[in-house]
Coordinates of C-alpha atoms in Angstrom, one line a residue:
M197 CA -10.1 -36.4 -37.8
H198 CA -8.0 -38.7 -39.9
I199 CA -4.2 -38.5 -38.5
R200 CA -1.9 -41.4 -38.9
L201 CA 1.1 -41.9 -37.0
Q202 CA 4.5 -43.7 -38.1
R203 CA 5.8 -44.7 -34.7
D204 CA 9.3 -45.8 -36.0
A205 CA 9.7 -42.3 -37.8
K206 CA 12.6 -40.1 -36.6
R207 CA 10.1 -37.0 -36.6
P208 CA 8.5 -37.1 -33.1
L209 CA 5.2 -38.2 -33.0
Y210 CA 3.9 -34.6 -31.3
L211 CA 5.2 -33.0 -34.8
Q212 CA 3.8 -35.5 -36.6
I213 CA 0.2 -34.7 -35.4
K214 CA 0.9 -31.1 -35.7
D215 CA 2.0 -31.2 -39.5
Q216 CA -1.1 -33.3 -40.3
L217 CA -3.2 -30.6 -38.3
E218 CA -1.6 -27.9 -40.1
E219 CA -2.3 -29.6 -43.4
E220 CA -5.7 -29.9 -42.8
I221 CA -6.1 -25.9 -41.5
E222 CA -4.0 -24.7 -44.9
A223 CA -6.4 -26.7 -46.8
G224 CA -9.7 -25.3 -45.3
T225 CA -10.7 -28.7 -43.9
L226 CA -10.5 -27.2 -40.6
L227 CA -12.2 -23.8 -40.5
P228 CA -11.2 -21.0 -38.2
G229 CA -13.4 -21.3 -34.9
T230 CA -13.2 -24.8 -35.0
K231 CA -12.6 -26.4 -31.8
L232 CA -9.8 -29.1 -31.9
P233 CA -10.4 -32.4 -30.0
A234 CA -9.8 -32.2 -26.2
T235 CA -6.4 -33.4 -25.7
R236 CA -7.5 -36.2 -23.6
T237 CA -10.0 -37.3 -26.6
L238 CA -7.4 -37.3 -28.9
A239 CA -4.4 -38.8 -27.2
D240 CA -6.7 -41.9 -26.6
E241 CA -7.8 -42.0 -30.3
L242 CA -4.2 -42.0 -31.1
D243 CA -2.7 -44.1 -28.2
V244 CA -0.2 -41.5 -27.1
S245 CA -0.2 -39.4 -23.9
R246 CA -2.0 -36.2 -23.2
I247 CA 1.5 -34.2 -23.4
T248 CA 2.3 -35.4 -27.0
V249 CA -1.2 -33.8 -27.9
S250 CA -0.5 -30.6 -25.7
N251 CA 2.7 -30.2 -27.3
A252 CA 1.3 -30.7 -31.0
Y253 CA -1.2 -28.1 -29.9
A254 CA 1.2 -25.6 -28.5
E255 CA 3.5 -25.8 -31.8
L256 CA 0.3 -25.0 -33.8
E257 CA -0.4 -21.8 -31.5
V258 CA 3.5 -21.1 -31.9
E259 CA 2.7 -20.4 -35.6
G260 CA -0.4 -18.3 -34.9
L261 CA -2.7 -21.5 -36.5
A262 CA -4.5 -22.4 -33.2
E263 CA -5.4 -20.4 -30.0
G264 CA -5.8 -22.3 -26.7
R265 CA -8.3 -20.7 -24.3
V266 CA -7.7 -21.7 -20.5
G267 CA -11.3 -23.5 -19.6
S268 CA -12.4 -23.9 -23.3
G269 CA -10.1 -25.7 -25.5
T270 CA -8.1 -24.9 -28.3
F271 CA -9.6 -23.4 -31.6
V272 CA -8.4 -23.1 -35.1
R273 CA -7.3 -19.5 -36.0
N274 CA -7.2 -17.7 -39.6
P275 CA -3.9 -19.0 -41.3
S276 CA -4.1 -15.6 -43.2
S277 CA -3.4 -14.0 -39.8
A278 CA -0.9 -16.5 -38.4
E279 CA 2.3 -14.2 -39.0
H280 CA 0.5 -11.1 -37.7
P281 CA -0.9 -11.5 -34.3
L282 CA -3.3 -9.1 -33.1
P283 CA -2.0 -6.2 -31.0
G284 CA -1.7 -7.3 -27.5
E285 CA -2.3 -11.0 -28.3
N286 CA 0.0 -13.5 -26.9
P287 CA 0.7 -16.4 -29.1
F288 CA 2.0 -18.4 -26.4
D289 CA 0.0 -20.4 -24.5
W290 CA 0.5 -22.1 -21.2
R291 CA 1.3 -25.6 -22.9
T292 CA 3.8 -23.7 -25.1
T293 CA 6.2 -22.7 -22.0
L294 CA 5.7 -25.8 -19.9
L295 CA 5.7 -29.4 -21.8
R296 CA 8.3 -30.3 -24.0
P297 CA 8.8 -33.6 -25.4
S298 CA 11.5 -34.2 -22.7
G299 CA 8.7 -33.5 -20.0
V300 CA 8.4 -30.3 -17.8
S301 CA 11.1 -27.5 -17.5
A302 CA 12.0 -25.5 -14.8
S303 CA 12.0 -22.2 -16.9
G304 CA 8.4 -23.2 -18.5
M305 CA 7.4 -23.9 -14.8
L306 CA 8.0 -20.3 -13.9
A307 CA 6.6 -18.8 -16.9
D308 CA 3.4 -21.0 -16.5
M309 CA 2.7 -20.0 -13.0
L310 CA 2.8 -16.2 -13.9
H311 CA 0.5 -16.8 -16.7
L312 CA -2.1 -19.0 -14.8
A313 CA -2.0 -16.6 -12.1
Q314 CA -3.7 -13.9 -14.3
Q315 CA -6.6 -16.2 -15.3
P316 CA -9.5 -15.3 -12.9
D317 CA -11.3 -18.2 -13.2
L318 CA -8.5 -20.6 -12.5
I319 CA -7.6 -21.4 -8.9
S320 CA -3.8 -21.8 -8.8
F321 CA -1.9 -22.9 -6.1
A322 CA 1.3 -22.8 -8.3
L323 CA 2.8 -19.2 -7.8
G324 CA 5.1 -19.0 -4.9
A325 CA 4.0 -15.3 -4.1
P326 CA 2.1 -14.1 -1.2
A327 CA -1.6 -13.0 -0.9
T328 CA -2.5 -10.2 -3.2
D329 CA -5.3 -9.2 -1.0
L330 CA -3.1 -8.6 2.1
L331 CA -0.3 -6.5 0.4
P332 CA 0.2 -3.2 2.0
V333 CA -0.5 -1.2 -1.0
R334 CA -1.7 2.4 0.9
P335 CA 0.9 2.6 3.2
F336 CA 3.5 1.9 0.5
R337 CA 2.0 4.6 -1.8
R338 CA 2.3 7.2 1.1
S339 CA 6.1 6.0 1.0
I340 CA 6.4 6.8 -2.5
N341 CA 4.7 10.3 -2.2
R342 CA 6.6 11.5 0.9
V343 CA 9.9 10.6 -1.0
L344 CA 8.9 12.5 -4.1
R345 CA 7.9 15.4 -2.0
R346 CA 11.1 15.3 0.2
D347 CA 13.8 14.4 -2.4
G348 CA 12.4 15.4 -5.8
A349 CA 14.5 14.4 -9.0
T350 CA 17.1 13.2 -6.8
A351 CA 15.0 10.2 -6.1
L352 CA 14.9 9.5 -10.0
Q353 CA 18.6 10.2 -10.4
Y354 CA 21.5 7.5 -10.7
D355 CA 22.4 5.7 -7.5
D356 CA 25.4 3.9 -5.7
A357 CA 25.7 0.4 -6.9
V358 CA 25.8 -0.8 -3.6
G359 CA 22.5 0.6 -2.6
Y360 CA 20.6 3.4 -0.4
R361 CA 23.0 3.7 2.7
P362 CA 20.0 4.2 4.9
L363 CA 18.1 1.4 3.5
R364 CA 21.5 -0.9 4.1
R365 CA 21.9 0.5 7.8
A366 CA 18.3 -0.4 8.4
I367 CA 18.5 -3.8 7.1
A368 CA 21.9 -4.3 8.9
Q369 CA 20.2 -3.3 12.1
R370 CA 17.2 -6.0 11.2
L371 CA 19.5 -8.6 10.9
S372 CA 21.7 -7.8 13.9
R373 CA 18.4 -8.0 16.3
T374 CA 18.3 -12.1 15.7
G375 CA 22.1 -12.7 15.2
P376 CA 25.6 -11.3 15.3
E377 CA 26.0 -7.7 14.4
T378 CA 26.0 -7.2 10.8
R379 CA 27.5 -3.8 9.4
S380 CA 25.5 -1.8 6.8
N381 CA 28.8 -2.3 4.4
E382 CA 28.6 -5.8 4.2
V383 CA 25.0 -5.1 2.9
L384 CA 24.6 -4.9 -0.9
I385 CA 21.1 -4.1 -2.3
T386 CA 19.9 -6.1 -5.3
S387 CA 16.9 -6.0 -7.7
G388 CA 15.0 -8.9 -6.1
S389 CA 16.7 -12.1 -4.6
Q390 CA 16.7 -13.4 -8.1
Q391 CA 19.5 -11.0 -9.1
G392 CA 21.3 -11.9 -5.9
L393 CA 21.7 -15.9 -6.6
D394 CA 22.9 -14.6 -10.0
L395 CA 25.5 -12.4 -8.8
A396 CA 26.6 -14.9 -6.1
T397 CA 26.8 -17.6 -8.5
R398 CA 29.0 -15.2 -10.9
V399 CA 31.5 -14.5 -7.8
L400 CA 31.3 -17.9 -6.0
A401 CA 30.8 -20.9 -8.7
K402 CA 33.7 -22.5 -10.4
P403 CA 33.5 -22.9 -14.4
G404 CA 33.5 -26.9 -14.6
I405 CA 32.6 -27.4 -11.1
P406 CA 29.0 -28.9 -10.1
V407 CA 27.2 -26.5 -8.0
V408 CA 25.1 -28.5 -4.7
T409 CA 22.0 -27.8 -3.8
E410 CA 19.2 -29.6 -2.0
S411 CA 16.9 -32.1 -3.9
P412 CA 14.2 -30.6 -4.7
T413 CA 15.2 -27.3 -4.7
Y414 CA 14.1 -23.5 -5.9
L415 CA 13.5 -23.7 -9.4
G416 CA 14.5 -20.4 -9.8
A417 CA 18.0 -21.5 -8.4
L418 CA 18.6 -24.0 -10.7
D419 CA 17.2 -21.7 -13.7
V420 CA 20.3 -19.2 -12.5
F421 CA 22.9 -22.1 -12.4
Q422 CA 21.9 -23.6 -15.9
S423 CA 22.1 -20.0 -17.4
H424 CA 25.5 -20.1 -16.2
G425 CA 26.5 -23.6 -18.0
L426 CA 26.6 -25.1 -14.5
D427 CA 26.0 -28.9 -13.7
V428 CA 24.0 -29.1 -10.4
V429 CA 24.2 -32.1 -8.1
G430 CA 21.1 -32.7 -5.5
V431 CA 21.5 -33.9 -1.9
P432 CA 18.3 -35.6 -0.8
V433 CA 16.3 -33.5 2.2
D434 CA 14.1 -34.9 5.0
D435 CA 12.1 -33.5 7.6
Q436 CA 15.4 -31.8 9.2
G437 CA 17.0 -30.6 6.0
M438 CA 19.9 -31.6 3.9
R439 CA 21.3 -35.0 4.7
L440 CA 24.6 -34.5 5.6
D441 CA 25.8 -38.1 5.1
R442 CA 24.7 -37.6 1.3
L443 CA 26.5 -34.1 1.1
E444 CA 29.8 -35.5 2.3
R445 CA 29.8 -38.0 -0.4
V446 CA 28.6 -35.6 -3.1
L447 CA 31.8 -33.3 -1.6
D448 CA 34.0 -35.7 -1.7
H449 CA 33.2 -36.8 -5.1
H450 CA 33.0 -33.5 -7.0
Q451 CA 35.0 -31.2 -5.1
S452 CA 32.0 -28.8 -5.2
R453 CA 32.8 -25.2 -4.3
L454 CA 29.5 -23.8 -3.8
I455 CA 26.7 -25.2 -1.5
Y456 CA 23.0 -23.2 -2.3
T457 CA 20.6 -24.3 0.7
I458 CA 17.3 -22.8 1.9
T459 CA 17.4 -23.3 5.6
A460 CA 14.3 -22.0 6.7
F461 CA 10.6 -23.1 4.9
H462 CA 12.6 -24.2 2.1
N463 CA 11.2 -24.3 -1.2
P464 CA 9.3 -26.2 -2.0
T465 CA 9.1 -28.6 0.6
G466 CA 8.5 -26.2 3.5
T467 CA 10.7 -27.9 5.9
T468 CA 13.2 -26.1 8.4
M469 CA 17.0 -27.6 8.5
A470 CA 17.3 -28.3 12.3
E471 CA 20.4 -26.1 14.1
E472 CA 22.5 -29.6 14.3
R473 CA 22.5 -29.8 10.5
R474 CA 23.3 -26.2 10.0
R475 CA 26.5 -26.5 12.4
G476 CA 27.5 -29.9 10.5
L477 CA 26.7 -28.2 7.0
L478 CA 29.3 -25.6 8.1
E479 CA 31.9 -28.0 9.2
L480 CA 31.5 -29.9 5.8
A481 CA 32.2 -26.6 4.0
D482 CA 35.0 -25.6 6.0
R483 CA 36.5 -29.2 5.3
Y484 CA 36.1 -29.2 1.7
G485 CA 36.6 -25.4 1.2
A486 CA 33.4 -24.7 -0.2
A487 CA 31.4 -21.6 -0.3
V488 CA 27.8 -21.5 1.2
L489 CA 24.8 -19.3 -0.1
E490 CA 22.1 -19.3 2.1
D491 CA 18.8 -18.3 0.9
G492 CA 16.4 -16.5 3.4
I493 CA 13.6 -16.2 1.2
G494 CA 10.3 -16.4 3.2
S495 CA 12.1 -16.8 6.6
E496 CA 10.5 -14.1 8.2
L497 CA 6.9 -15.7 7.8
N498 CA 7.5 -18.0 10.7
Y499 CA 4.6 -18.7 12.9
G500 CA 5.7 -21.5 14.6
G501 CA 8.1 -20.0 17.0
P502 CA 11.5 -18.9 16.7
L503 CA 14.0 -20.2 14.2
P504 CA 17.4 -21.5 14.5
P505 CA 20.4 -19.3 14.0
R506 CA 20.9 -18.5 10.2
L507 CA 24.5 -19.8 9.0
R508 CA 25.7 -16.8 8.6
A509 CA 25.3 -16.4 12.5
L510 CA 27.2 -19.8 13.0
D511 CA 29.9 -18.9 10.0
E512 CA 33.3 -18.8 11.8
G513 CA 35.4 -19.0 8.5
H514 CA 33.5 -16.4 6.6
R515 CA 32.1 -18.8 3.8
V516 CA 28.4 -17.6 4.1
V517 CA 26.7 -15.6 1.5
F518 CA 23.2 -14.6 2.8
V519 CA 20.6 -13.5 0.2
N520 CA 17.2 -12.7 0.9
S521 CA 14.6 -10.1 -0.4
F522 CA 11.2 -8.4 0.7
S523 CA 9.1 -10.2 -2.3
K524 CA 7.5 -13.1 -0.1
A525 CA 6.8 -11.0 3.2
L526 CA 6.2 -7.7 2.1
L527 CA 5.8 -6.7 -1.7
P528 CA 6.7 -8.6 -4.8
G529 CA 6.6 -6.2 -7.4
I530 CA 9.0 -3.7 -6.3
R531 CA 11.9 -6.4 -6.8
L532 CA 14.1 -5.4 -4.0
G533 CA 16.4 -7.6 -2.0
Y534 CA 20.1 -7.9 -0.8
L535 CA 23.0 -9.9 -0.2
V536 CA 25.1 -10.0 2.9
A537 CA 29.0 -10.6 2.6
S538 CA 32.4 -9.6 4.2
G539 CA 36.0 -8.9 2.8
P540 CA 36.6 -9.7 -0.8
L541 CA 33.3 -11.7 -1.6
R542 CA 31.7 -8.5 -0.8
E543 CA 34.0 -6.8 -3.1
G544 CA 33.5 -9.2 -5.8
L545 CA 29.6 -9.0 -5.4
V546 CA 29.8 -5.3 -5.8
A547 CA 31.8 -5.6 -8.8
A548 CA 29.2 -8.1 -10.4
K549 CA 26.4 -6.0 -9.4
R550 CA 27.8 -3.0 -11.4
A551 CA 28.7 -5.1 -14.4
T552 CA 25.2 -6.0 -14.5
D553 CA 22.7 -3.1 -13.9
L554 CA 25.0 -0.5 -12.2
F555 CA 22.3 0.2 -9.5
T556 CA 18.9 -0.8 -7.9
S557 CA 16.0 1.7 -8.4
S558 CA 16.8 4.3 -6.1
L559 CA 12.9 5.8 -5.7
L560 CA 11.8 2.0 -4.5
Q561 CA 14.8 1.8 -2.1
R562 CA 14.1 5.3 -0.3
A563 CA 10.4 4.6 -0.3
L564 CA 11.3 0.9 1.3
Y565 CA 13.4 2.6 3.6
D566 CA 10.5 5.1 4.5
F567 CA 8.1 2.6 5.0
L568 CA 10.4 0.6 7.5
A569 CA 11.3 4.0 9.0
E570 CA 7.4 4.5 9.7
G571 CA 7.3 1.1 11.5
H572 CA 4.8 -0.4 9.2
L573 CA 6.8 -3.6 8.4
E574 CA 6.1 -5.5 11.9
P575 CA 2.3 -4.6 12.0
H576 CA 2.2 -6.0 8.6
L577 CA 4.4 -9.3 9.5
E578 CA 2.0 -9.8 12.4
T579 CA -1.2 -9.8 9.9
V580 CA 0.1 -12.0 7.3
R581 CA 1.7 -14.5 10.0
A582 CA -1.5 -15.0 11.3
A583 CA -3.5 -14.9 8.2
Y584 CA -1.0 -17.7 6.4
A585 CA -1.3 -19.8 9.4
R586 CA -5.1 -20.2 9.1
R587 CA -5.0 -20.6 5.5
R588 CA -2.2 -23.2 6.3
D589 CA -4.5 -24.8 8.7
A590 CA -7.4 -24.6 6.2
M591 CA -5.4 -26.5 3.3
L592 CA -4.1 -29.5 5.7
D593 CA -7.7 -29.9 6.7
A594 CA -8.8 -29.7 3.0
L595 CA -5.7 -32.0 2.0
S596 CA -7.5 -34.4 4.3
R597 CA -10.8 -34.3 3.2
Y598 CA -10.6 -34.5 -0.6
L599 CA -6.9 -36.3 -1.6
P600 CA -6.8 -40.1 -2.0
D601 CA -5.2 -42.5 0.7
G602 CA -1.5 -42.8 0.6
T603 CA -1.2 -39.3 -0.1
R604 CA 1.6 -37.5 2.1
W605 CA 2.3 -33.7 2.7
T606 CA 4.6 -31.5 4.8
R607 CA 3.5 -29.4 7.8
P608 CA 5.7 -26.3 7.6
T609 CA 5.8 -23.8 10.4
G610 CA 6.0 -20.8 8.1
G611 CA 6.6 -19.8 4.7
L612 CA 3.9 -19.8 1.7
W613 CA 4.1 -23.5 0.5
L614 CA 3.9 -27.1 1.3
W615 CA 4.7 -30.2 -0.6
V616 CA 2.4 -32.9 -1.2
T617 CA 3.4 -36.7 -2.5
L618 CA 0.6 -38.5 -4.3
P619 CA 0.3 -42.4 -4.5
R620 CA 2.9 -43.5 -7.1
S621 CA 0.3 -44.6 -9.7
I622 CA -0.4 -40.8 -10.7
D623 CA 2.0 -39.2 -12.8
T624 CA 1.9 -35.0 -11.9
A625 CA 2.7 -34.0 -15.2
Q626 CA -0.2 -35.7 -16.4
L627 CA -2.5 -34.9 -13.7
Y628 CA -1.4 -31.2 -14.3
L629 CA -3.3 -31.3 -17.7
T630 CA -6.7 -32.8 -15.9
A631 CA -6.2 -30.2 -13.3
L632 CA -6.4 -27.4 -15.7
D633 CA -9.8 -29.0 -17.0
H634 CA -10.9 -28.8 -13.6
G635 CA -10.0 -25.3 -13.1
V636 CA -7.2 -25.6 -10.5
A637 CA -3.4 -25.5 -10.8
F638 CA -0.2 -26.5 -9.0
A639 CA 3.5 -26.4 -9.4
V640 CA 4.3 -29.9 -10.9
G641 CA 7.3 -31.2 -8.3
A642 CA 9.7 -32.8 -11.2
V643 CA 10.9 -29.2 -11.9
F644 CA 12.3 -28.7 -8.3
F645 CA 14.6 -31.7 -9.1
P646 CA 18.5 -30.9 -10.3
Q647 CA 18.2 -34.3 -11.3
H648 CA 16.5 -38.0 -10.9
P649 CA 12.8 -36.2 -10.1
T650 CA 10.1 -38.2 -8.5
S651 CA 6.9 -38.0 -10.8
S652 CA 4.3 -38.0 -8.1
S653 CA 4.9 -34.8 -6.1
L654 CA 3.7 -31.3 -6.1
R655 CA 4.1 -28.0 -4.3
L656 CA 0.8 -25.9 -3.1
N657 CA 0.8 -22.5 -2.3
F658 CA -1.3 -22.1 1.0
A659 CA -0.9 -18.4 1.7
A660 CA -2.3 -17.0 -1.8
H661 CA -6.0 -17.6 -1.4
P662 CA -8.7 -16.9 1.1
V663 CA -9.8 -20.0 2.9
A664 CA -13.3 -20.3 1.2
R665 CA -10.9 -20.7 -2.1
I666 CA -8.3 -22.7 -0.8
D667 CA -11.2 -25.4 0.4
E668 CA -12.7 -25.1 -3.5
G669 CA -9.4 -25.3 -4.8
L670 CA -8.6 -28.7 -3.2
R671 CA -12.1 -30.0 -3.8
R672 CA -11.2 -29.5 -7.6
L673 CA -7.9 -31.2 -7.5
G674 CA -9.4 -33.9 -5.7
G675 CA -11.9 -34.5 -8.5
A676 CA -8.7 -34.2 -11.1
I677 CA -6.9 -36.7 -9.0
R678 CA -9.8 -39.2 -9.2
E679 CA -10.2 -38.6 -12.7
E680 CA -6.6 -40.0 -13.3
L681 CA -7.0 -42.8 -11.2
D682 CA -10.4 -44.3 -13.0
K683 CA -8.6 -43.9 -16.0

């Protein structure tokens, strides 16, 4: 294969590679079904990075000239069918969504996680989802059937924007057991926590004023903030949570009006904010007049003892909006979450909800209420907490056996994930490609940073797979890391 690169040209290298491969495909030099060189092989031959070659292949796939097959490579397609993909065929490969000339994107990582989770031969620790094998399918099916028998067409009609009243009451009672009293009229049902984040951003954020987050933080939140055109300023975290000294400096400099924080089993690090830090954060929010958006996702998956009080339980200035969902602890596919807020904040959130989608599925809300009323949630939580604790311990053990000296990782007491920092000589964006060749995937750490990302970090979901599969996945990951170190 004869590819000549003009390194001083304005056209990026990956597009130069794509152009020349496209010419060969259209000229018939590269016939349909021909396997293109492995990304590492061509990268070495051209003296470029693997990401550059992967981007070139991705561009060919977007145009329908090539087809990526996970675990097999990239193959030439028939140019005559390029503009008309086969029914049901997806012309986008994992490289298309994740890798860009500027590096790894948050939205690309989200799409990539969902795509890789469907690949049966690949062990993916990337997606932040609970274990499929532990989802309470049968009891929830019975709840749906009971609702349809009892409520009939009413369950399939329009409903109140704030949510099904009995479900809001059940959520309020549940929150009141672990904190101060929560009233049902303070609860707003949303279509998952992602919609909750979006609604809260619409109401709480101020145009032109940055949002403050932990750094790293949940990449879905970064996507929401950036979709609203907001700048995001990150505050470093340690094993006790967001560093208050750095937070004060940021608030003093930027006059930010919204602080987003994940206080329990932080995504992606798995750490939990100490109570002293929680109180200090609220003091700073009061001093600088900032609202606080507390993300409680996964907070019910604790198996290391009781958690410190939620920020909203400590909030005397009514600055905190609490967002949560049933995705991590129960069923991701039902897309049910909720916001908790008081007074004018709550009214603003309801107005934003009505403007967005009018209401959340009445059938699923009623089925979830039935599921809770039948007493299924607590037994389910006991089951998954025990299982996830075993799986976390299995991953910690495998990390110590398969990963190289100098690797560090967190030891969460709940949630679904932990954070790994590799020796600095390893770039996890490059490792990602090698890991896929070995049949394993992870979430690249760089996408979780609002700015100044570290290149040697990654997030692993320890909850999604049984113990044996965790061990095999870490063995594969260790092999990929050794391959990178030997380069």
